[in-house]
Each structure stands twice: as C-alpha cells, then as structure tokens.
JSON list of C-alpha atoms in Angstrom, two decimals:
[
{"chain": "A", "resi": 1, "resn": "MET", "atom": "CA", "xyz": [0.00, 0.00, 0.00]},
{"chain": "A", "resi": 2, "resn": "ASN", "atom": "CA", "xyz": [1.23, 3.50, -0.82]},
{"chain": "A", "resi": 3, "resn": "VAL", "atom": "CA", "xyz": [2.70, 5.55, 2.04]},
{"chain": "A", "resi": 4, "resn": "TYR", "atom": "CA", "xyz": [0.22, 8.36, 1.41]},
{"chain": "A", "resi": 5, "resn": "TRP", "atom": "CA", "xyz": [-2.74, 5.97, 1.54]},
{"chain": "A", "resi": 6, "resn": "GLN", "atom": "CA", "xyz": [-1.45, 4.46, 4.77]},
{"chain": "A", "resi": 7, "resn": "SER", "atom": "CA", "xyz": [-0.99, 7.87, 6.36]},
{"chain": "A", "resi": 8, "resn": "GLY", "atom": "CA", "xyz": [-4.43, 9.01, 5.21]},
{"chain": "A", "resi": 9, "resn": "LEU", "atom": "CA", "xyz": [-6.06, 5.85, 6.49]},
{"chain": "A", "resi": 10, "resn": "ALA", "atom": "CA", "xyz": [-4.26, 6.26, 9.82]},
{"chain": "A", "resi": 11, "resn": "LEU", "atom": "CA", "xyz": [-5.58, 9.81, 10.16]},
{"chain": "A", "resi": 12, "resn": "VAL", "atom": "CA", "xyz": [-9.11, 8.65, 9.25]},
{"chain": "A", "resi": 13, "resn": "LEU", "atom": "CA", "xyz": [-8.85, 5.95, 11.95]},
{"chain": "A", "resi": 14, "resn": "SER", "atom": "CA", "xyz": [-7.68, 8.62, 14.42]},
{"chain": "A", "resi": 15, "resn": "LEU", "atom": "CA", "xyz": [-10.68, 10.78, 13.48]},
{"chain": "A", "resi": 16, "resn": "LEU", "atom": "CA", "xyz": [-13.06, 7.83, 13.95]},
{"chain": "A", "resi": 17, "resn": "SER", "atom": "CA", "xyz": [-11.44, 7.15, 17.30]},
{"chain": "A", "resi": 18, "resn": "ALA", "atom": "CA", "xyz": [-11.99, 10.75, 18.41]},
{"chain": "A", "resi": 19, "resn": "LEU", "atom": "CA", "xyz": [-15.59, 10.62, 17.13]},
{"chain": "A", "resi": 20, "resn": "LEU", "atom": "CA", "xyz": [-16.28, 7.45, 19.12]},
{"chain": "A", "resi": 21, "resn": "LEU", "atom": "CA", "xyz": [-14.85, 9.03, 22.26]},
{"chain": "A", "resi": 22, "resn": "TYR", "atom": "CA", "xyz": [-17.00, 12.11, 21.75]},
{"chain": "A", "resi": 23, "resn": "LEU", "atom": "CA", "xyz": [-20.15, 10.08, 21.11]},
{"chain": "A", "resi": 24, "resn": "GLY", "atom": "CA", "xyz": [-19.53, 8.08, 24.29]},
{"chain": "A", "resi": 25, "resn": "SER", "atom": "CA", "xyz": [-19.05, 11.24, 26.32]},
{"chain": "A", "resi": 26, "resn": "PRO", "atom": "CA", "xyz": [-21.86, 12.31, 28.68]},
{"chain": "A", "resi": 27, "resn": "ASN", "atom": "CA", "xyz": [-21.31, 15.88, 27.46]},
{"chain": "A", "resi": 28, "resn": "GLN", "atom": "CA", "xyz": [-21.80, 15.21, 23.75]},
{"chain": "A", "resi": 29, "resn": "GLN", "atom": "CA", "xyz": [-24.39, 17.48, 22.15]},
{"chain": "A", "resi": 30, "resn": "TRP", "atom": "CA", "xyz": [-25.05, 15.80, 18.82]},
{"chain": "A", "resi": 31, "resn": "PHE", "atom": "CA", "xyz": [-27.84, 13.49, 19.98]},
{"chain": "A", "resi": 32, "resn": "LYS", "atom": "CA", "xyz": [-30.36, 13.65, 22.82]},
{"chain": "A", "resi": 33, "resn": "LYS", "atom": "CA", "xyz": [-29.24, 10.30, 24.16]},
{"chain": "A", "resi": 34, "resn": "ARG", "atom": "CA", "xyz": [-25.93, 8.52, 23.99]},
{"chain": "A", "resi": 35, "resn": "TYR", "atom": "CA", "xyz": [-26.00, 5.54, 21.68]},
{"chain": "A", "resi": 36, "resn": "ILE", "atom": "CA", "xyz": [-22.77, 4.16, 23.10]},
{"chain": "A", "resi": 37, "resn": "LYS", "atom": "CA", "xyz": [-21.51, 4.23, 26.69]},
{"chain": "A", "resi": 38, "resn": "PHE", "atom": "CA", "xyz": [-18.12, 5.68, 27.55]},
{"chain": "A", "resi": 39, "resn": "TYR", "atom": "CA", "xyz": [-16.14, 2.51, 28.29]},
{"chain": "A", "resi": 40, "resn": "PRO", "atom": "CA", "xyz": [-17.16, 0.60, 25.13]},
{"chain": "A", "resi": 41, "resn": "ALA", "atom": "CA", "xyz": [-16.42, 3.79, 23.17]},
{"chain": "A", "resi": 42, "resn": "LEU", "atom": "CA", "xyz": [-13.03, 4.03, 24.85]},
{"chain": "A", "resi": 43, "resn": "LEU", "atom": "CA", "xyz": [-12.22, 0.38, 24.04]},
{"chain": "A", "resi": 44, "resn": "LEU", "atom": "CA", "xyz": [-13.23, 0.76, 20.39]},
{"chain": "A", "resi": 45, "resn": "SER", "atom": "CA", "xyz": [-11.30, 4.01, 20.20]},
{"chain": "A", "resi": 46, "resn": "LEU", "atom": "CA", "xyz": [-8.15, 2.36, 21.54]},
{"chain": "A", "resi": 47, "resn": "ILE", "atom": "CA", "xyz": [-8.48, -0.45, 18.99]},
{"chain": "A", "resi": 48, "resn": "LEU", "atom": "CA", "xyz": [-8.75, 2.11, 16.17]},
{"chain": "A", "resi": 49, "resn": "LEU", "atom": "CA", "xyz": [-5.73, 3.98, 17.54]},
{"chain": "A", "resi": 50, "resn": "CYS", "atom": "CA", "xyz": [-3.67, 0.78, 17.62]},
{"chain": "A", "resi": 51, "resn": "ALA", "atom": "CA", "xyz": [-4.60, 0.14, 13.99]},
{"chain": "A", "resi": 52, "resn": "ALA", "atom": "CA", "xyz": [-3.64, 3.73, 13.09]},
{"chain": "A", "resi": 53, "resn": "TRP", "atom": "CA", "xyz": [-0.32, 3.31, 14.90]},
{"chain": "A", "resi": 54, "resn": "TRP", "atom": "CA", "xyz": [0.36, 0.06, 13.05]},
{"chain": "A", "resi": 55, "resn": "LEU", "atom": "CA", "xyz": [-0.30, 1.78, 9.70]},
{"chain": "A", "resi": 56, "resn": "LEU", "atom": "CA", "xyz": [2.00, 4.69, 10.55]},
{"chain": "A", "resi": 57, "resn": "ARG", "atom": "CA", "xyz": [4.61, 2.33, 11.96]},
{"chain": "A", "resi": 58, "resn": "SER", "atom": "CA", "xyz": [5.26, 0.90, 8.51]},
{"chain": "A", "resi": 59, "resn": "HIS", "atom": "CA", "xyz": [6.99, 4.11, 7.38]},
{"chain": "A", "resi": 60, "resn": "LEU", "atom": "CA", "xyz": [7.70, 6.03, 10.61]},
{"chain": "A", "resi": 61, "resn": "SER", "atom": "CA", "xyz": [9.50, 5.04, 13.77]},
{"chain": "A", "resi": 62, "resn": "GLY", "atom": "CA", "xyz": [7.23, 3.78, 16.52]},
{"chain": "A", "resi": 63, "resn": "LEU", "atom": "CA", "xyz": [7.71, 6.91, 18.63]},
{"chain": "A", "resi": 64, "resn": "SER", "atom": "CA", "xyz": [7.09, 9.21, 15.67]},
{"chain": "A", "resi": 65, "resn": "ALA", "atom": "CA", "xyz": [3.87, 7.32, 14.97]},
{"chain": "A", "resi": 66, "resn": "VAL", "atom": "CA", "xyz": [2.81, 7.80, 18.61]},
{"chain": "A", "resi": 67, "resn": "PHE", "atom": "CA", "xyz": [3.60, 11.51, 18.41]},
{"chain": "A", "resi": 68, "resn": "THR", "atom": "CA", "xyz": [1.60, 11.87, 15.17]},
{"chain": "A", "resi": 69, "resn": "ILE", "atom": "CA", "xyz": [-1.42, 10.09, 16.63]},
{"chain": "A", "resi": 70, "resn": "PHE", "atom": "CA", "xyz": [-1.32, 12.04, 19.90]},
{"chain": "A", "resi": 71, "resn": "THR", "atom": "CA", "xyz": [-1.07, 15.34, 18.05]},
{"chain": "A", "resi": 72, "resn": "ALA", "atom": "CA", "xyz": [-3.98, 14.42, 15.75]},
{"chain": "A", "resi": 73, "resn": "LEU", "atom": "CA", "xyz": [-6.07, 13.32, 18.74]},
{"chain": "A", "resi": 74, "resn": "MET", "atom": "CA", "xyz": [-5.24, 16.48, 20.66]},
{"chain": "A", "resi": 75, "resn": "LEU", "atom": "CA", "xyz": [-6.47, 18.60, 17.76]},
{"chain": "A", "resi": 76, "resn": "LEU", "atom": "CA", "xyz": [-9.53, 16.49, 17.00]},
{"chain": "A", "resi": 77, "resn": "LEU", "atom": "CA", "xyz": [-10.68, 16.13, 20.61]},
{"chain": "A", "resi": 78, "resn": "GLY", "atom": "CA", "xyz": [-10.20, 19.85, 21.13]},
{"chain": "A", "resi": 79, "resn": "LEU", "atom": "CA", "xyz": [-12.27, 20.77, 18.08]},
{"chain": "A", "resi": 80, "resn": "LEU", "atom": "CA", "xyz": [-15.07, 18.16, 18.06]},
{"chain": "A", "resi": 81, "resn": "PRO", "atom": "CA", "xyz": [-17.15, 19.74, 20.85]},
{"chain": "A", "resi": 82, "resn": "PHE", "atom": "CA", "xyz": [-17.33, 22.96, 18.83]},
{"chain": "A", "resi": 83, "resn": "THR", "atom": "CA", "xyz": [-18.98, 21.27, 15.85]},
{"chain": "A", "resi": 84, "resn": "ALA", "atom": "CA", "xyz": [-22.34, 21.44, 17.61]},
{"chain": "A", "resi": 85, "resn": "ARG", "atom": "CA", "xyz": [-21.96, 25.22, 17.49]},
{"chain": "A", "resi": 86, "resn": "LEU", "atom": "CA", "xyz": [-21.59, 25.33, 13.70]},
{"chain": "A", "resi": 87, "resn": "SER", "atom": "CA", "xyz": [-25.30, 25.01, 13.05]},
{"chain": "A", "resi": 88, "resn": "LYS", "atom": "CA", "xyz": [-27.42, 27.78, 14.44]},
{"chain": "A", "resi": 89, "resn": "PRO", "atom": "CA", "xyz": [-30.33, 26.28, 16.41]},
{"chain": "A", "resi": 90, "resn": "SER", "atom": "CA", "xyz": [-33.71, 27.30, 15.10]},
{"chain": "A", "resi": 91, "resn": "THR", "atom": "CA", "xyz": [-36.66, 28.06, 17.31]},
{"chain": "A", "resi": 92, "resn": "LYS", "atom": "CA", "xyz": [-39.86, 26.18, 16.64]},
{"chain": "A", "resi": 93, "resn": "GLY", "atom": "CA", "xyz": [-42.78, 27.33, 18.70]},
{"chain": "A", "resi": 94, "resn": "GLY", "atom": "CA", "xyz": [-40.47, 29.37, 20.95]},
{"chain": "A", "resi": 95, "resn": "LYS", "atom": "CA", "xyz": [-38.27, 26.34, 21.80]},
{"chain": "A", "resi": 96, "resn": "SER", "atom": "CA", "xyz": [-34.69, 25.95, 20.69]},
{"chain": "A", "resi": 97, "resn": "THR", "atom": "CA", "xyz": [-33.78, 22.92, 18.59]},
{"chain": "A", "resi": 98, "resn": "LEU", "atom": "CA", "xyz": [-30.33, 22.68, 20.20]},
{"chain": "A", "resi": 99, "resn": "VAL", "atom": "CA", "xyz": [-29.86, 19.06, 21.28]},
{"chain": "A", "resi": 100, "resn": "ARG", "atom": "CA", "xyz": [-28.97, 18.58, 24.94]},
{"chain": "A", "resi": 101, "resn": "SER", "atom": "CA", "xyz": [-29.44, 15.73, 27.36]},
{"chain": "A", "resi": 102, "resn": "LYS", "atom": "CA", "xyz": [-31.85, 15.90, 30.30]},
{"chain": "A", "resi": 103, "resn": "SER", "atom": "CA", "xyz": [-29.05, 16.26, 32.83]},
{"chain": "A", "resi": 104, "resn": "TYR", "atom": "CA", "xyz": [-27.73, 19.37, 31.08]},
{"chain": "A", "resi": 105, "resn": "ALA", "atom": "CA", "xyz": [-30.12, 21.66, 32.98]},
{"chain": "A", "resi": 106, "resn": "GLU", "atom": "CA", "xyz": [-28.78, 20.56, 36.38]},
{"chain": "A", "resi": 107, "resn": "TYR", "atom": "CA", "xyz": [-25.19, 20.27, 35.22]},
{"chain": "A", "resi": 108, "resn": "GLN", "atom": "CA", "xyz": [-22.77, 22.81, 36.67]},
{"chain": "A", "resi": 109, "resn": "THR", "atom": "CA", "xyz": [-19.81, 23.21, 34.35]},
{"chain": "A", "resi": 110, "resn": "LYS", "atom": "CA", "xyz": [-17.18, 24.89, 36.56]},
{"chain": "A", "resi": 111, "resn": "TRP", "atom": "CA", "xyz": [-15.03, 25.41, 33.49]},
{"chain": "A", "resi": 112, "resn": "TRP", "atom": "CA", "xyz": [-12.25, 27.28, 35.29]},
{"chain": "A", "resi": 113, "resn": "SER", "atom": "CA", "xyz": [-11.67, 24.55, 37.84]},
{"chain": "A", "resi": 114, "resn": "ARG", "atom": "CA", "xyz": [-11.66, 21.93, 35.07]},
{"chain": "A", "resi": 115, "resn": "VAL", "atom": "CA", "xyz": [-9.13, 23.81, 32.94]},
{"chain": "A", "resi": 116, "resn": "LEU", "atom": "CA", "xyz": [-6.82, 24.67, 35.82]},
{"chain": "A", "resi": 117, "resn": "GLY", "atom": "CA", "xyz": [-7.01, 21.17, 37.28]},
{"chain": "A", "resi": 118, "resn": "ALA", "atom": "CA", "xyz": [-6.24, 19.54, 33.93]},
{"chain": "A", "resi": 119, "resn": "LEU", "atom": "CA", "xyz": [-3.36, 21.92, 33.23]},
{"chain": "A", "resi": 120, "resn": "VAL", "atom": "CA", "xyz": [-1.79, 21.58, 36.67]},
{"chain": "A", "resi": 121, "resn": "LEU", "atom": "CA", "xyz": [-2.24, 17.82, 36.99]},
{"chain": "A", "resi": 122, "resn": "GLY", "atom": "CA", "xyz": [-1.57, 17.07, 33.34]},
{"chain": "A", "resi": 123, "resn": "PHE", "atom": "CA", "xyz": [1.89, 18.62, 33.25]},
{"chain": "A", "resi": 124, "resn": "PRO", "atom": "CA", "xyz": [3.66, 16.18, 35.59]},
{"chain": "A", "resi": 125, "resn": "LEU", "atom": "CA", "xyz": [1.97, 13.29, 33.80]},
{"chain": "A", "resi": 126, "resn": "ALA", "atom": "CA", "xyz": [3.20, 14.61, 30.44]},
{"chain": "A", "resi": 127, "resn": "LEU", "atom": "CA", "xyz": [6.69, 15.18, 31.80]},
{"chain": "A", "resi": 128, "resn": "PHE", "atom": "CA", "xyz": [6.99, 11.71, 33.33]},
{"chain": "A", "resi": 129, "resn": "THR", "atom": "CA", "xyz": [5.43, 9.99, 30.30]},
{"chain": "A", "resi": 130, "resn": "SER", "atom": "CA", "xyz": [7.75, 11.73, 27.84]},
{"chain": "A", "resi": 131, "resn": "SER", "atom": "CA", "xyz": [10.70, 10.77, 30.05]},
{"chain": "A", "resi": 132, "resn": "LEU", "atom": "CA", "xyz": [9.65, 7.12, 29.92]},
{"chain": "A", "resi": 133, "resn": "ILE", "atom": "CA", "xyz": [9.16, 7.34, 26.16]},
{"chain": "A", "resi": 134, "resn": "GLY", "atom": "CA", "xyz": [12.65, 8.82, 25.95]},
{"chain": "A", "resi": 135, "resn": "LEU", "atom": "CA", "xyz": [14.04, 5.70, 27.61]},
{"chain": "A", "resi": 136, "resn": "THR", "atom": "CA", "xyz": [12.73, 3.59, 24.75]},
{"chain": "A", "resi": 137, "resn": "TYR", "atom": "CA", "xyz": [14.18, 5.89, 22.09]},
{"chain": "A", "resi": 138, "resn": "ASP", "atom": "CA", "xyz": [16.94, 4.43, 19.94]},
{"chain": "A", "resi": 139, "resn": "VAL", "atom": "CA", "xyz": [20.28, 5.19, 21.62]},
{"chain": "A", "resi": 140, "resn": "SER", "atom": "CA", "xyz": [22.08, 5.22, 18.26]},
{"chain": "A", "resi": 141, "resn": "GLU", "atom": "CA", "xyz": [20.16, 8.42, 17.44]},
{"chain": "A", "resi": 142, "resn": "ALA", "atom": "CA", "xyz": [21.95, 11.71, 18.14]},
{"chain": "A", "resi": 143, "resn": "ALA", "atom": "CA", "xyz": [21.40, 13.03, 21.65]},
{"chain": "A", "resi": 144, "resn": "ASP", "atom": "CA", "xyz": [20.07, 16.40, 20.45]},
{"chain": "A", "resi": 145, "resn": "VAL", "atom": "CA", "xyz": [17.48, 14.69, 18.20]},
{"chain": "A", "resi": 146, "resn": "ARG", "atom": "CA", "xyz": [16.37, 12.51, 21.10]},
{"chain": "A", "resi": 147, "resn": "ALA", "atom": "CA", "xyz": [16.13, 15.54, 23.42]},
{"chain": "A", "resi": 148, "resn": "GLN", "atom": "CA", "xyz": [14.08, 17.48, 20.88]},
{"chain": "A", "resi": 149, "resn": "PHE", "atom": "CA", "xyz": [11.69, 14.57, 20.43]},
{"chain": "A", "resi": 150, "resn": "ILE", "atom": "CA", "xyz": [11.19, 14.19, 24.19]},
{"chain": "A", "resi": 151, "resn": "MET", "atom": "CA", "xyz": [10.66, 17.94, 24.56]},
{"chain": "A", "resi": 152, "resn": "TRP", "atom": "CA", "xyz": [8.06, 18.12, 21.77]},
{"chain": "A", "resi": 153, "resn": "MET", "atom": "CA", "xyz": [6.26, 15.02, 23.05]},
{"chain": "A", "resi": 154, "resn": "ILE", "atom": "CA", "xyz": [5.33, 16.91, 26.22]},
{"chain": "A", "resi": 155, "resn": "THR", "atom": "CA", "xyz": [2.90, 19.23, 24.40]},
{"chain": "A", "resi": 156, "resn": "PRO", "atom": "CA", "xyz": [0.37, 16.69, 23.09]},
{"chain": "A", "resi": 157, "resn": "LEU", "atom": "CA", "xyz": [0.68, 14.63, 26.25]},
{"chain": "A", "resi": 158, "resn": "TRP", "atom": "CA", "xyz": [0.00, 17.70, 28.38]},
{"chain": "A", "resi": 159, "resn": "LEU", "atom": "CA", "xyz": [-2.98, 18.86, 26.35]},
{"chain": "A", "resi": 160, "resn": "MET", "atom": "CA", "xyz": [-4.69, 15.44, 26.12]},
{"chain": "A", "resi": 161, "resn": "PRO", "atom": "CA", "xyz": [-6.03, 15.64, 29.71]},
{"chain": "A", "resi": 162, "resn": "LEU", "atom": "CA", "xyz": [-7.25, 19.14, 28.89]},
{"chain": "A", "resi": 163, "resn": "CYS", "atom": "CA", "xyz": [-9.30, 17.65, 26.05]},
{"chain": "A", "resi": 164, "resn": "PHE", "atom": "CA", "xyz": [-10.56, 14.71, 28.10]},
{"chain": "A", "resi": 165, "resn": "ILE", "atom": "CA", "xyz": [-11.66, 16.78, 31.10]},
{"chain": "A", "resi": 166, "resn": "PHE", "atom": "CA", "xyz": [-14.62, 18.15, 29.15]},
{"chain": "A", "resi": 167, "resn": "PHE", "atom": "CA", "xyz": [-15.85, 14.66, 28.29]},
{"chain": "A", "resi": 168, "resn": "THR", "atom": "CA", "xyz": [-17.02, 13.85, 31.80]},
{"chain": "A", "resi": 169, "resn": "HIS", "atom": "CA", "xyz": [-19.62, 15.09, 34.27]},
{"chain": "A", "resi": 170, "resn": "LYS", "atom": "CA", "xyz": [-17.36, 14.14, 37.19]},
{"chain": "A", "resi": 171, "resn": "PRO", "atom": "CA", "xyz": [-13.95, 15.73, 36.68]},
{"chain": "A", "resi": 172, "resn": "TRP", "atom": "CA", "xyz": [-12.71, 14.58, 40.09]},
{"chain": "A", "resi": 173, "resn": "ARG", "atom": "CA", "xyz": [-12.39, 11.06, 38.64]},
{"chain": "A", "resi": 174, "resn": "VAL", "atom": "CA", "xyz": [-10.12, 12.37, 35.91]},
{"chain": "A", "resi": 175, "resn": "PHE", "atom": "CA", "xyz": [-8.14, 14.41, 38.46]},
{"chain": "A", "resi": 176, "resn": "LEU", "atom": "CA", "xyz": [-7.75, 11.35, 40.69]},
{"chain": "A", "resi": 177, "resn": "SER", "atom": "CA", "xyz": [-6.66, 9.26, 37.69]},
{"chain": "A", "resi": 178, "resn": "LEU", "atom": "CA", "xyz": [-4.11, 11.91, 36.72]},
{"chain": "A", "resi": 179, "resn": "LEU", "atom": "CA", "xyz": [-2.72, 11.96, 40.25]},
{"chain": "A", "resi": 180, "resn": "ILE", "atom": "CA", "xyz": [-2.47, 8.17, 40.46]},
{"chain": "A", "resi": 181, "resn": "LEU", "atom": "CA", "xyz": [-0.89, 7.86, 37.01]},
{"chain": "A", "resi": 182, "resn": "SER", "atom": "CA", "xyz": [1.60, 10.61, 37.79]},
{"chain": "A", "resi": 183, "resn": "ALA", "atom": "CA", "xyz": [2.56, 8.96, 41.08]},
{"chain": "A", "resi": 184, "resn": "CYS", "atom": "CA", "xyz": [3.00, 5.57, 39.36]},
{"chain": "A", "resi": 185, "resn": "LEU", "atom": "CA", "xyz": [5.09, 7.03, 36.56]},
{"chain": "A", "resi": 186, "resn": "TYR", "atom": "CA", "xyz": [7.21, 8.96, 39.06]},
{"chain": "A", "resi": 187, "resn": "GLY", "atom": "CA", "xyz": [7.79, 5.71, 40.94]},
{"chain": "A", "resi": 188, "resn": "VAL", "atom": "CA", "xyz": [8.81, 3.93, 37.75]},
{"chain": "A", "resi": 189, "resn": "LEU", "atom": "CA", "xyz": [11.20, 6.75, 36.85]},
{"chain": "A", "resi": 190, "resn": "GLY", "atom": "CA", "xyz": [12.64, 6.58, 40.38]},
{"chain": "A", "resi": 191, "resn": "GLN", "atom": "CA", "xyz": [13.23, 2.86, 39.95]},
{"chain": "A", "resi": 192, "resn": "VAL", "atom": "CA", "xyz": [15.17, 3.32, 36.72]},
{"chain": "A", "resi": 193, "resn": "GLY", "atom": "CA", "xyz": [17.24, 6.10, 38.28]},
{"chain": "A", "resi": 194, "resn": "ILE", "atom": "CA", "xyz": [15.86, 9.19, 36.51]},
{"chain": "A", "resi": 195, "resn": "GLY", "atom": "CA", "xyz": [13.54, 10.69, 39.11]},
{"chain": "A", "resi": 196, "resn": "GLY", "atom": "CA", "xyz": [13.38, 10.36, 42.86]}
]
C-alpha cells in the first residue's frame, strides 16, 4: 500500500477514534441520548488507535507514529465539541432545537476549575510519560534529536487531559486518575534512576 494511503487511512482511523470518544461522552451534544456508553467507546477508540499506529509504523519510527497520533487526537478532541456550534439552532414554537441531554439543565460546568485542574495535573503526567518514552528511544540516534523529540512530546501529552476533562460530568475522577498515574510514573522513573 502506498505511504500516502497508509498515512491518510491512519488519520481517518484517528478521526473515527476521536468521534467514538466524543459520542460516548456524557457531554456530547449531537444526539439527545448517547448511543454508546463511555467505556465501550473508549475500548473501540483504543483499537482504532492501535490500527492507526500500526499503519504509521510501517513508514515512521514507533515513537514518531505515537507523536503523530497524539497530536492528531489532541487537535480532533479539542475541536469536536465545537462542531455542535456550527449550526445555528432554530426556534420552533419558541423552543430551541439545540440538542442537549436531560441532565444538562442541572449540570454545573465549573469550566475554570476543570481547565486549571487539567493543566496543573496534566503537566507532571506529560513530563513523566515523555521521560519514559525517551528511555525507549533508539540510543544510536543523536542526543540532540532525542532531546528534541522528548521535549516536543510533552505538548500533546499535556494537552490530552485538557481535552478529556470536558468529556465527563465528574472531573474529580479524571483528576484522581491523573494523580495516580503521575505517582505511578514517578515511581517507575525513580526505579530506573531518573527521578526520585
């Protein structure tokens, strides 16, 4: 298969993965009810991402394929929620046709706490994850190339929690997951002699 076709198919699979995640989100605004729950959507999304990685892996290094997929996901997950805003809701009989779930009326967004929590808790996770990825990088590669890759990997890893935080009604679960993952990764880095 042509390299361009493989790359295009990988990006389409990444888009489908992001769409599945959005459709499984309790905050999605495309349909009145969710047709797929979050965990099955997450599982299907991960399968699609693995397939996209495998396609990219045929002509990129494994880490470059991961970086490409994370960057595409970061952009797609950041932009998908805004697609509901593209169509202007009409008013029929004085009621808006904007689609929202029943729980939306009682839902308190607290956007500032979500953004700040995801930014603050996502940075150590991104830092520790990129450090672990750096350990798997080919040592025959020049040190400055390896350092640049690790540095640029932080950005999509840091912004992924910022995208995911808007997909849930209970951000404290995401915050707790970020804390636990960061502590685990810090422990792993301490064991291999980088952190700690």
